[in-house]
């Protein structure tokens, strides 16, 4: 993969994503992807116009908490910058739960993709972009000729991946449930404190 990416003048992660999206054929030799020199040369000659496009990177970092965790955001940005092979156009830092769809940072990412301001969206881990539905985001970005690169891709498959998704789903709903209970408890305590205040004033 590294040799083929070098001949095409692109990052290996971009070539990996193209292979996953079916843009270039490959075969497995053990656990290694192999690319035909004929396919590489055909693509190099311009069969795909994306090859000649400048590499404009958008770096996306996210944490779940609404406050704190600045060190995690900085660490994600530094790791992405250190592995950058193009021009970093924008760094978007977001706060919010992975399953939450309406995140301000994610909305900015989608807007920049649709505007044509970037050619690559890069994240350290896939779940930084979204806990679920990353495949749909990749398909949406591909419509605009933008690829998603994950610095540390998942190595799971089959039952392990299904189990991880299940645990993530349970964790998400458990967090929401506890949050609802906390909010209910706060409202109950406030209501009780207000009632106590009225009783004191009545006395």
Short mmCIF file of the C-alpha atoms (twelve columns), coordinates in Angstrom:
data_MODEL
# 
_entry.id   MODEL 
# 
loop_
_atom_site.group_PDB 
_atom_site.id 
_atom_site.type_symbol 
_atom_site.label_atom_id 
_atom_site.label_alt_id 
_atom_site.label_comp_id 
_atom_site.label_asym_id 
_atom_site.label_seq_id 
_atom_site.Cartn_x 
_atom_site.Cartn_y 
_atom_site.Cartn_z 
_atom_site.pdbx_PDB_model_num 
ATOM 1   C CA . UNK A 1   0.000   0.000   0.000   1 
ATOM 2   C CA . UNK A 2   2.756   2.472   0.873   1 
ATOM 3   C CA . UNK A 3   4.515   1.936   -2.480  1 
ATOM 4   C CA . UNK A 4   1.272   2.302   -4.439  1 
ATOM 5   C CA . UNK A 5   0.353   5.449   -2.493  1 
ATOM 6   C CA . UNK A 6   3.798   6.916   -3.148  1 
ATOM 7   C CA . UNK A 7   3.453   6.323   -6.900  1 
ATOM 8   C CA . UNK A 8   0.045   8.012   -6.834  1 
ATOM 9   C CA . UNK A 9   1.319   10.904  -4.736  1 
ATOM 10  C CA . UNK A 10  -1.220  10.434  -1.953  1 
ATOM 11  C CA . UNK A 11  -1.351  9.410   1.693   1 
ATOM 12  C CA . UNK A 12  -1.646  5.636   2.321   1 
ATOM 13  C CA . UNK A 13  -4.801  6.227   4.371   1 
ATOM 14  C CA . UNK A 14  -6.414  7.900   1.331   1 
ATOM 15  C CA . UNK A 15  -5.539  4.887   -0.826  1 
ATOM 16  C CA . UNK A 16  -6.910  2.575   1.857   1 
ATOM 17  C CA . UNK A 17  -10.205 4.468   1.846   1 
ATOM 18  C CA . UNK A 18  -10.350 4.357   -1.967  1 
ATOM 19  C CA . UNK A 19  -9.875  0.592   -1.774  1 
ATOM 20  C CA . UNK A 20  -12.688 0.289   0.763   1 
ATOM 21  C CA . UNK A 21  -14.938 2.475   -1.428  1 
ATOM 22  C CA . UNK A 22  -14.186 0.353   -4.494  1 
ATOM 23  C CA . UNK A 23  -12.380 3.110   -6.401  1 
ATOM 24  C CA . UNK A 24  -9.334  0.923   -7.019  1 
ATOM 25  C CA . UNK A 25  -9.155  -2.917  -7.111  1 
ATOM 26  C CA . UNK A 26  -6.945  -4.825  -4.692  1 
ATOM 27  C CA . UNK A 27  -6.305  -8.363  -3.506  1 
ATOM 28  C CA . UNK A 28  -5.457  -9.750  -0.095  1 
ATOM 29  C CA . UNK A 29  -2.134  -11.504 0.386   1 
ATOM 30  C CA . UNK A 30  -2.371  -12.721 3.948   1 
ATOM 31  C CA . UNK A 31  -3.329  -9.578  5.861   1 
ATOM 32  C CA . UNK A 32  -1.750  -7.177  3.380   1 
ATOM 33  C CA . UNK A 33  -3.524  -5.389  0.527   1 
ATOM 34  C CA . UNK A 34  -1.817  -5.690  -2.867  1 
ATOM 35  C CA . UNK A 35  -2.488  -3.347  -5.790  1 
ATOM 36  C CA . UNK A 36  -1.921  -4.133  -9.446  1 
ATOM 37  C CA . UNK A 37  0.715   -1.920  -11.071 1 
ATOM 38  C CA . UNK A 38  -1.605  -1.663  -14.094 1 
ATOM 39  C CA . UNK A 39  -4.435  -0.251  -11.956 1 
ATOM 40  C CA . UNK A 40  -2.047  2.132   -10.233 1 
ATOM 41  C CA . UNK A 41  -0.646  3.397   -13.543 1 
ATOM 42  C CA . UNK A 42  -4.138  3.838   -15.011 1 
ATOM 43  C CA . UNK A 43  -5.150  5.907   -12.029 1 
ATOM 44  C CA . UNK A 44  -1.889  7.832   -12.150 1 
ATOM 45  C CA . UNK A 45  -2.589  8.800   -15.769 1 
ATOM 46  C CA . UNK A 46  -5.692  10.588  -14.623 1 
ATOM 47  C CA . UNK A 47  -8.508  8.061   -14.726 1 
ATOM 48  C CA . UNK A 48  -9.650  9.715   -11.485 1 
ATOM 49  C CA . UNK A 49  -9.407  13.498  -11.337 1 
ATOM 50  C CA . UNK A 50  -9.155  13.387  -7.534  1 
ATOM 51  C CA . UNK A 51  -5.504  12.359  -7.814  1 
ATOM 52  C CA . UNK A 52  -4.479  15.764  -9.165  1 
ATOM 53  C CA . UNK A 53  -6.441  17.716  -6.554  1 
ATOM 54  C CA . UNK A 54  -4.496  19.485  -3.810  1 
ATOM 55  C CA . UNK A 55  -4.648  17.807  -0.417  1 
ATOM 56  C CA . UNK A 56  -6.627  20.175  1.810   1 
ATOM 57  C CA . UNK A 57  -7.071  18.692  5.262   1 
ATOM 58  C CA . UNK A 58  -9.707  19.363  7.884   1 
ATOM 59  C CA . UNK A 59  -8.722  18.005  11.302  1 
ATOM 60  C CA . UNK A 60  -11.619 17.079  13.588  1 
ATOM 61  C CA . UNK A 61  -11.239 16.477  17.330  1 
ATOM 62  C CA . UNK A 62  -14.044 15.705  19.766  1 
ATOM 63  C CA . UNK A 63  -14.609 15.031  23.453  1 
ATOM 64  C CA . UNK A 64  -17.861 13.988  25.101  1 
ATOM 65  C CA . UNK A 65  -17.895 16.412  28.043  1 
ATOM 66  C CA . UNK A 66  -19.301 19.917  27.852  1 
ATOM 67  C CA . UNK A 67  -16.349 21.278  29.841  1 
ATOM 68  C CA . UNK A 68  -12.774 20.290  30.633  1 
ATOM 69  C CA . UNK A 69  -10.814 17.674  28.656  1 
ATOM 70  C CA . UNK A 70  -8.836  20.397  26.871  1 
ATOM 71  C CA . UNK A 71  -5.772  18.179  27.064  1 
ATOM 72  C CA . UNK A 72  -7.552  15.463  25.067  1 
ATOM 73  C CA . UNK A 73  -8.566  17.930  22.363  1 
ATOM 74  C CA . UNK A 74  -5.000  19.243  22.165  1 
ATOM 75  C CA . UNK A 75  -3.557  15.731  22.037  1 
ATOM 76  C CA . UNK A 76  -5.858  14.782  19.153  1 
ATOM 77  C CA . UNK A 77  -4.916  17.930  17.238  1 
ATOM 78  C CA . UNK A 78  -1.177  17.419  17.776  1 
ATOM 79  C CA . UNK A 79  -1.332  13.800  16.618  1 
ATOM 80  C CA . UNK A 80  -3.253  14.737  13.484  1 
ATOM 81  C CA . UNK A 81  -0.905  17.636  12.701  1 
ATOM 82  C CA . UNK A 82  2.144   15.433  13.185  1 
ATOM 83  C CA . UNK A 83  0.884   12.976  10.560  1 
ATOM 84  C CA . UNK A 84  -0.396  15.575  8.102   1 
ATOM 85  C CA . UNK A 85  0.855   15.297  4.508   1 
ATOM 86  C CA . UNK A 86  -1.063  18.220  3.014   1 
ATOM 87  C CA . UNK A 87  -2.292  21.694  3.887   1 
ATOM 88  C CA . UNK A 88  -4.264  21.942  7.123   1 
ATOM 89  C CA . UNK A 89  -7.126  24.245  6.207   1 
ATOM 90  C CA . UNK A 90  -9.076  24.053  9.451   1 
ATOM 91  C CA . UNK A 91  -9.037  22.424  12.885  1 
ATOM 92  C CA . UNK A 92  -12.522 21.843  14.278  1 
ATOM 93  C CA . UNK A 93  -12.840 21.023  17.971  1 
ATOM 94  C CA . UNK A 94  -16.177 19.730  19.136  1 
ATOM 95  C CA . UNK A 95  -17.888 18.873  22.406  1 
ATOM 96  C CA . UNK A 96  -20.777 16.472  22.610  1 
ATOM 97  C CA . UNK A 97  -21.774 12.846  22.763  1 
ATOM 98  C CA . UNK A 98  -20.825 10.663  19.805  1 
ATOM 99  C CA . UNK A 99  -24.419 9.569   19.044  1 
ATOM 100 C CA . UNK A 100 -25.595 13.203  19.056  1 
ATOM 101 C CA . UNK A 101 -26.177 14.220  15.443  1 
ATOM 102 C CA . UNK A 102 -26.617 17.985  15.830  1 
ATOM 103 C CA . UNK A 103 -23.135 18.957  17.011  1 
ATOM 104 C CA . UNK A 104 -21.874 22.476  16.150  1 
ATOM 105 C CA . UNK A 105 -18.441 21.203  15.129  1 
ATOM 106 C CA . UNK A 106 -19.810 18.377  12.990  1 
ATOM 107 C CA . UNK A 107 -22.171 20.839  11.306  1 
ATOM 108 C CA . UNK A 108 -19.163 23.031  10.418  1 
ATOM 109 C CA . UNK A 109 -17.371 19.994  8.986   1 
ATOM 110 C CA . UNK A 110 -20.349 19.107  6.786   1 
ATOM 111 C CA . UNK A 111 -20.674 22.724  5.637   1 
ATOM 112 C CA . UNK A 112 -16.997 22.928  4.641   1 
ATOM 113 C CA . UNK A 113 -17.220 19.603  2.792   1 
ATOM 114 C CA . UNK A 114 -20.277 20.797  0.865   1 
ATOM 115 C CA . UNK A 115 -18.559 24.107  0.100   1 
ATOM 116 C CA . UNK A 116 -15.543 22.336  -1.412  1 
ATOM 117 C CA . UNK A 117 -13.095 23.886  1.050   1 
ATOM 118 C CA . UNK A 118 -11.405 20.564  1.904   1 
ATOM 119 C CA . UNK A 119 -10.531 17.277  0.225   1 
ATOM 120 C CA . UNK A 120 -9.813  15.173  3.329   1 
ATOM 121 C CA . UNK A 121 -11.404 14.976  6.789   1 
ATOM 122 C CA . UNK A 122 -9.045  13.413  9.322   1 
ATOM 123 C CA . UNK A 123 -9.741  12.024  12.812  1 
ATOM 124 C CA . UNK A 124 -7.675  10.007  15.276  1 
ATOM 125 C CA . UNK A 125 -10.382 7.373   15.789  1 
ATOM 126 C CA . UNK A 126 -13.573 6.664   13.893  1 
ATOM 127 C CA . UNK A 127 -15.814 7.214   16.928  1 
ATOM 128 C CA . UNK A 128 -14.493 10.760  17.266  1 
ATOM 129 C CA . UNK A 129 -16.443 11.592  14.117  1 
ATOM 130 C CA . UNK A 130 -19.552 9.689   15.202  1 
ATOM 131 C CA . UNK A 131 -20.400 6.723   17.376  1 
ATOM 132 C CA . UNK A 132 -22.814 5.393   14.757  1 
ATOM 133 C CA . UNK A 133 -23.450 6.231   11.107  1 
ATOM 134 C CA . UNK A 134 -19.859 6.907   10.041  1 
ATOM 135 C CA . UNK A 135 -20.530 4.938   6.858   1 
ATOM 136 C CA . UNK A 136 -23.285 7.355   5.900   1 
ATOM 137 C CA . UNK A 137 -21.013 10.344  6.535   1 
ATOM 138 C CA . UNK A 138 -18.325 8.791   4.337   1 
ATOM 139 C CA . UNK A 139 -20.847 8.290   1.531   1 
ATOM 140 C CA . UNK A 140 -22.071 11.869  1.894   1 
ATOM 141 C CA . UNK A 141 -18.526 13.263  1.817   1 
ATOM 142 C CA . UNK A 142 -17.675 11.077  -1.184  1 
ATOM 143 C CA . UNK A 143 -20.413 12.836  -3.168  1 
ATOM 144 C CA . UNK A 144 -18.289 16.000  -2.829  1 
ATOM 145 C CA . UNK A 145 -15.044 14.135  -3.557  1 
ATOM 146 C CA . UNK A 146 -13.931 14.212  0.077   1 
ATOM 147 C CA . UNK A 147 -12.462 11.213  1.883   1 
ATOM 148 C CA . UNK A 148 -12.370 10.399  5.586   1 
ATOM 149 C CA . UNK A 149 -9.062  9.244   7.054   1 
ATOM 150 C CA . UNK A 150 -8.882  7.509   10.435  1 
ATOM 151 C CA . UNK A 151 -5.439  7.566   11.993  1 
ATOM 152 C CA . UNK A 152 -6.118  4.495   14.140  1 
ATOM 153 C CA . UNK A 153 -8.695  2.384   12.251  1 
ATOM 154 C CA . UNK A 154 -10.629 -0.392  13.933  1 
ATOM 155 C CA . UNK A 155 -9.159  -3.866  13.654  1 
ATOM 156 C CA . UNK A 156 -12.295 -5.639  14.770  1 
ATOM 157 C CA . UNK A 157 -14.602 -7.740  12.689  1 
ATOM 158 C CA . UNK A 158 -17.636 -9.983  12.906  1 
ATOM 159 C CA . UNK A 159 -18.727 -10.784 16.447  1 
ATOM 160 C CA . UNK A 160 -16.178 -8.480  18.121  1 
ATOM 161 C CA . UNK A 161 -17.371 -5.457  16.157  1 
ATOM 162 C CA . UNK A 162 -21.016 -6.309  16.851  1 
ATOM 163 C CA . UNK A 163 -20.238 -6.640  20.563  1 
ATOM 164 C CA . UNK A 164 -18.470 -3.284  20.605  1 
ATOM 165 C CA . UNK A 165 -21.447 -1.600  18.918  1 
ATOM 166 C CA . UNK A 166 -23.797 -3.193  21.442  1 
ATOM 167 C CA . UNK A 167 -21.705 -2.008  24.409  1 
ATOM 168 C CA . UNK A 168 -21.542 1.507   22.921  1 
ATOM 169 C CA . UNK A 169 -25.308 1.545   22.487  1 
ATOM 170 C CA . UNK A 170 -25.968 0.379   26.058  1 
ATOM 171 C CA . UNK A 171 -23.447 2.901   27.429  1 
ATOM 172 C CA . UNK A 172 -25.069 5.740   25.498  1 
ATOM 173 C CA . UNK A 173 -28.601 4.999   26.696  1 
ATOM 174 C CA . UNK A 174 -27.413 4.370   30.254  1 
ATOM 175 C CA . UNK A 175 -25.755 7.786   30.250  1 
ATOM 176 C CA . UNK A 176 -28.934 9.430   28.971  1 
ATOM 177 C CA . UNK A 177 -31.049 7.605   31.551  1 
ATOM 178 C CA . UNK A 178 -28.812 8.694   34.423  1 
ATOM 179 C CA . UNK A 179 -28.857 12.218  33.051  1 
ATOM 180 C CA . UNK A 180 -32.659 12.214  33.009  1 
ATOM 181 C CA . UNK A 181 -32.753 10.877  36.555  1 
ATOM 182 C CA . UNK A 182 -30.334 13.569  37.696  1 
ATOM 183 C CA . UNK A 183 -32.474 16.252  36.075  1 
ATOM 184 C CA . UNK A 184 -35.620 14.818  37.701  1 
ATOM 185 C CA . UNK A 185 -33.883 14.744  41.077  1 
ATOM 186 C CA . UNK A 186 -32.786 18.359  40.696  1 
ATOM 187 C CA . UNK A 187 -36.334 19.444  39.828  1 
ATOM 188 C CA . UNK A 188 -37.720 17.471  42.757  1 
ATOM 189 C CA . UNK A 189 -35.239 19.010  45.200  1 
ATOM 190 C CA . UNK A 190 -35.957 22.498  43.890  1 
ATOM 191 C CA . UNK A 191 -39.680 21.913  44.197  1 
ATOM 192 C CA . UNK A 192 -39.270 20.597  47.750  1 
ATOM 193 C CA . UNK A 193 -37.041 23.509  48.721  1 
ATOM 194 C CA . UNK A 194 -39.633 25.936  47.350  1 
ATOM 195 C CA . UNK A 195 -42.395 24.213  49.301  1 
ATOM 196 C CA . UNK A 196 -40.294 24.366  52.477  1 
ATOM 197 C CA . UNK A 197 -39.718 28.079  51.923  1 
ATOM 198 C CA . UNK A 198 -43.464 28.676  51.619  1 
ATOM 199 C CA . UNK A 199 -44.081 26.741  54.848  1 
ATOM 200 C CA . UNK A 200 -41.440 28.815  56.675  1 
ATOM 201 C CA . UNK A 201 -42.980 32.056  55.430  1 
ATOM 202 C CA . UNK A 202 -46.442 30.849  56.502  1 
ATOM 203 C CA . UNK A 203 -45.177 30.251  60.033  1 
# 
